[in-house]
Amino acid sequence: MQIAASLRKKLRFRPSPPQVMLFGFVVIIMIGAQLLSRPFSYTGDQQISYLDALFTSVSAACVTGLTILNTGIHFSTFGQIVVIILVQIGGLGFMTMATLFALLFKKKISFRERLVLQESMNYGSTEGVVKMVRKVLLYALCIELSGAVLLSSYFMLEMSAGQALYFGVFHSISFFNNAGFDLFGQFPERAGSLIHYVEDPFVNIVSMLLIFFGGIGFIVISELLTYPKNRKFSLHSKVVLSVTGILTFVGAVVIFLLEFSNPLTLQPLSATGKTLGSLFQSITARSAGLSTIDPSMLREVTQFFLIILMFIGAGPGSTGGGIRVTTFAILVGAMVAMIRGKEDIVLFRYRIAKQQIHQAIMLTMISFAIICSAAMLLSITETGSFLAILFEATSAYCTVGMSSGLSSHLSTPGKVIIMLLMFVGRLGPVTLAFALNSRSKKELYRFPEGKITIG
């Protein structure tokens, strides 16, 4: 009896934190697809196929924003609410939302659940992770509420109070979670996304602030709020804020110079419009996917530059994607150290551990390989220029959501490829690998060191 009980205990499946995240996202996506494929979720008599509903559910849960259907036209109010709930769960993480309900019902958070929370939030340790979840929920609620109030009050100038309130809440959640979904397709006289507001300082500034706070990560937000009292930042926050600021400024300048004379983008705009348009594209390209300028009208060199920004992405533990700005900082630091003949990578007078350098290189190479492989497959299944295909593949994997116009014309295999890219990009290739192969054996021996010629 004891042997049988012991055997049952060993055979009992205990999912690891990465596996919990994998299964959780799959369940949420499937529930969303089921709801969106029902008649009460779409408008008109034309039924939405299950594949299109699944694509929308994946895009929303993975806070990407790539769409093959117009959210403001094809989905009913119920369907739109399902989309924005998926965005909220996907942005904050389903474990964070589950912890919210556990805290509301005063349920104790187990150590295993803390491990999953640590994994989902990219937090350093299990110590203080529940306290961090409380902060995340509070920060998200306050920022989204502030954004909703500001946007709703402004939208009341051009639509009814009820619609303005609905639009304000929907877009505040979408922008903060870097999802890129919008409802402005309801207005046939307007272009998609925020193109109508390209020269509007208020909408631009509020939207950029929401995207910025959603893209830097909750750890950085917490340190920003406590800075007046503590007067210090961690190395993580210093790197995220400095690299984000540099990329935003450099990106805006490059886009301004490349598109200044383009009659289809910046040329017709005023000086304010050119400045806002350049700055907005620089910020949104790394995470949010919204546009005040049609990406398909940009010059090819600008589109390629946006691909680079999308690949870099936002901050760790944020609602954005990409390889992350910290990974990019380590790679640049490694290059500078090698050029100078230094052995260590030093950022803000701190030496970066070798393990983190290896992780940064691994993540970059895996991400690069996935995007290139997907672009090659899409070149077979889809028609269009390779740059447009690469743009779409990068946008999907990095959960950005900017589109060169390819998404609305995808074939069935193309939709499957893009969905897989969005899912892997949101979950993370390393987390996915650990989820699929959780048993790691410790090597009992090491091979002799060898040398090869490089360069």
PDB file of N, CA, C and O in Angstrom, residues 4 18 35 149 162 237 241 246 266 288 356 360 369-370 436:
ATOM      1  N   ALA A   4       2.416   1.710  -3.409  1.00  0.00           N
ATOM      2  CA  ALA A   4       1.440   2.208  -4.380  1.00  0.00           C
ATOM      3  C   ALA A   4       1.157   3.686  -4.177  1.00  0.00           C
ATOM      4  O   ALA A   4       1.055   4.463  -5.135  1.00  0.00           O
ATOM      5  N   PRO A  18       6.239  27.783 -15.701  1.00  0.00           N
ATOM      6  CA  PRO A  18       6.080  28.052 -17.130  1.00  0.00           C
ATOM      7  C   PRO A  18       4.918  27.284 -17.761  1.00  0.00           C
ATOM      8  O   PRO A  18       4.230  27.799 -18.640  1.00  0.00           O
ATOM      9  N   LEU A  35     -16.371  32.845 -27.311  1.00  0.00           N
ATOM     10  CA  LEU A  35     -17.298  33.960 -27.126  1.00  0.00           C
ATOM     11  C   LEU A  35     -17.376  34.839 -28.373  1.00  0.00           C
ATOM     12  O   LEU A  35     -18.464  35.252 -28.790  1.00  0.00           O
ATOM     13  N   VAL A 149     -10.602  59.115 -17.903  1.00  0.00           N
ATOM     14  CA  VAL A 149     -11.223  60.406 -17.589  1.00  0.00           C
ATOM     15  C   VAL A 149     -10.780  61.472 -18.593  1.00  0.00           C
ATOM     16  O   VAL A 149     -11.607  62.244 -19.122  1.00  0.00           O
ATOM     17  N   GLY A 162     -22.345  59.168 -23.406  1.00  0.00           N
ATOM     18  CA  GLY A 162     -22.238  57.724 -23.213  1.00  0.00           C
ATOM     19  C   GLY A 162     -21.189  57.100 -24.108  1.00  0.00           C
ATOM     20  O   GLY A 162     -20.369  56.288 -23.654  1.00  0.00           O
ATOM     21  N   SER A 237      15.964  49.999 -13.296  1.00  0.00           N
ATOM     22  CA  SER A 237      15.180  51.185 -13.663  1.00  0.00           C
ATOM     23  C   SER A 237      16.036  52.201 -14.415  1.00  0.00           C
ATOM     24  O   SER A 237      15.563  52.842 -15.359  1.00  0.00           O
ATOM     25  N   LEU A 241      14.861  53.292 -18.150  1.00  0.00           N
ATOM     26  CA  LEU A 241      14.500  54.690 -18.402  1.00  0.00           C
ATOM     27  C   LEU A 241      15.474  55.358 -19.371  1.00  0.00           C
ATOM     28  O   LEU A 241      15.052  56.089 -20.276  1.00  0.00           O
ATOM     29  N   ILE A 246      16.539  57.348 -24.831  1.00  0.00           N
ATOM     30  CA  ILE A 246      17.432  57.470 -25.984  1.00  0.00           C
ATOM     31  C   ILE A 246      16.761  56.954 -27.248  1.00  0.00           C
ATOM     32  O   ILE A 246      16.802  57.596 -28.306  1.00  0.00           O
ATOM     33  N   LEU A 266       4.418  62.935 -43.563  1.00  0.00           N
ATOM     34  CA  LEU A 266       4.672  64.148 -42.777  1.00  0.00           C
ATOM     35  C   LEU A 266       4.609  65.449 -43.565  1.00  0.00           C
ATOM     36  O   LEU A 266       4.317  66.506 -42.993  1.00  0.00           O
ATOM     37  N   ALA A 288       3.272  49.522 -28.777  1.00  0.00           N
ATOM     38  CA  ALA A 288       1.826  49.724 -28.767  1.00  0.00           C
ATOM     39  C   ALA A 288       1.142  49.373 -30.077  1.00  0.00           C
ATOM     40  O   ALA A 288       0.059  48.797 -30.089  1.00  0.00           O
ATOM     41  N   GLN A 356      23.718  36.664 -17.340  1.00  0.00           N
ATOM     42  CA  GLN A 356      22.771  37.570 -17.982  1.00  0.00           C
ATOM     43  C   GLN A 356      23.212  37.921 -19.396  1.00  0.00           C
ATOM     44  O   GLN A 356      22.369  38.102 -20.278  1.00  0.00           O
ATOM     45  N   ALA A 360      20.979  37.206 -22.678  1.00  0.00           N
ATOM     46  CA  ALA A 360      20.661  38.258 -23.652  1.00  0.00           C
ATOM     47  C   ALA A 360      20.995  37.813 -25.070  1.00  0.00           C
ATOM     48  O   ALA A 360      20.207  38.012 -26.004  1.00  0.00           O
ATOM     49  N   ALA A 369      15.940  34.176 -35.089  1.00  0.00           N
ATOM     50  CA  ALA A 369      15.702  32.953 -35.865  1.00  0.00           C
ATOM     51  C   ALA A 369      14.209  32.717 -36.088  1.00  0.00           C
ATOM     52  O   ALA A 369      13.788  32.317 -37.186  1.00  0.00           O
ATOM     53  N   ILE A 370      13.399  32.956 -35.045  1.00  0.00           N
ATOM     54  CA  ILE A 370      11.950  32.749 -35.170  1.00  0.00           C
ATOM     55  C   ILE A 370      11.357  33.706 -36.194  1.00  0.00           C
ATOM     56  O   ILE A 370      10.552  33.311 -37.060  1.00  0.00           O
ATOM     57  N   LEU A 436       7.678  23.355 -22.262  1.00  0.00           N
ATOM     58  CA  LEU A 436       7.623  22.134 -23.057  1.00  0.00           C
ATOM     59  C   LEU A 436       8.640  21.096 -22.598  1.00  0.00           C
ATOM     60  O   LEU A 436       8.485  19.907 -22.841  1.00  0.00           O
TER      61      LEU A 436
END
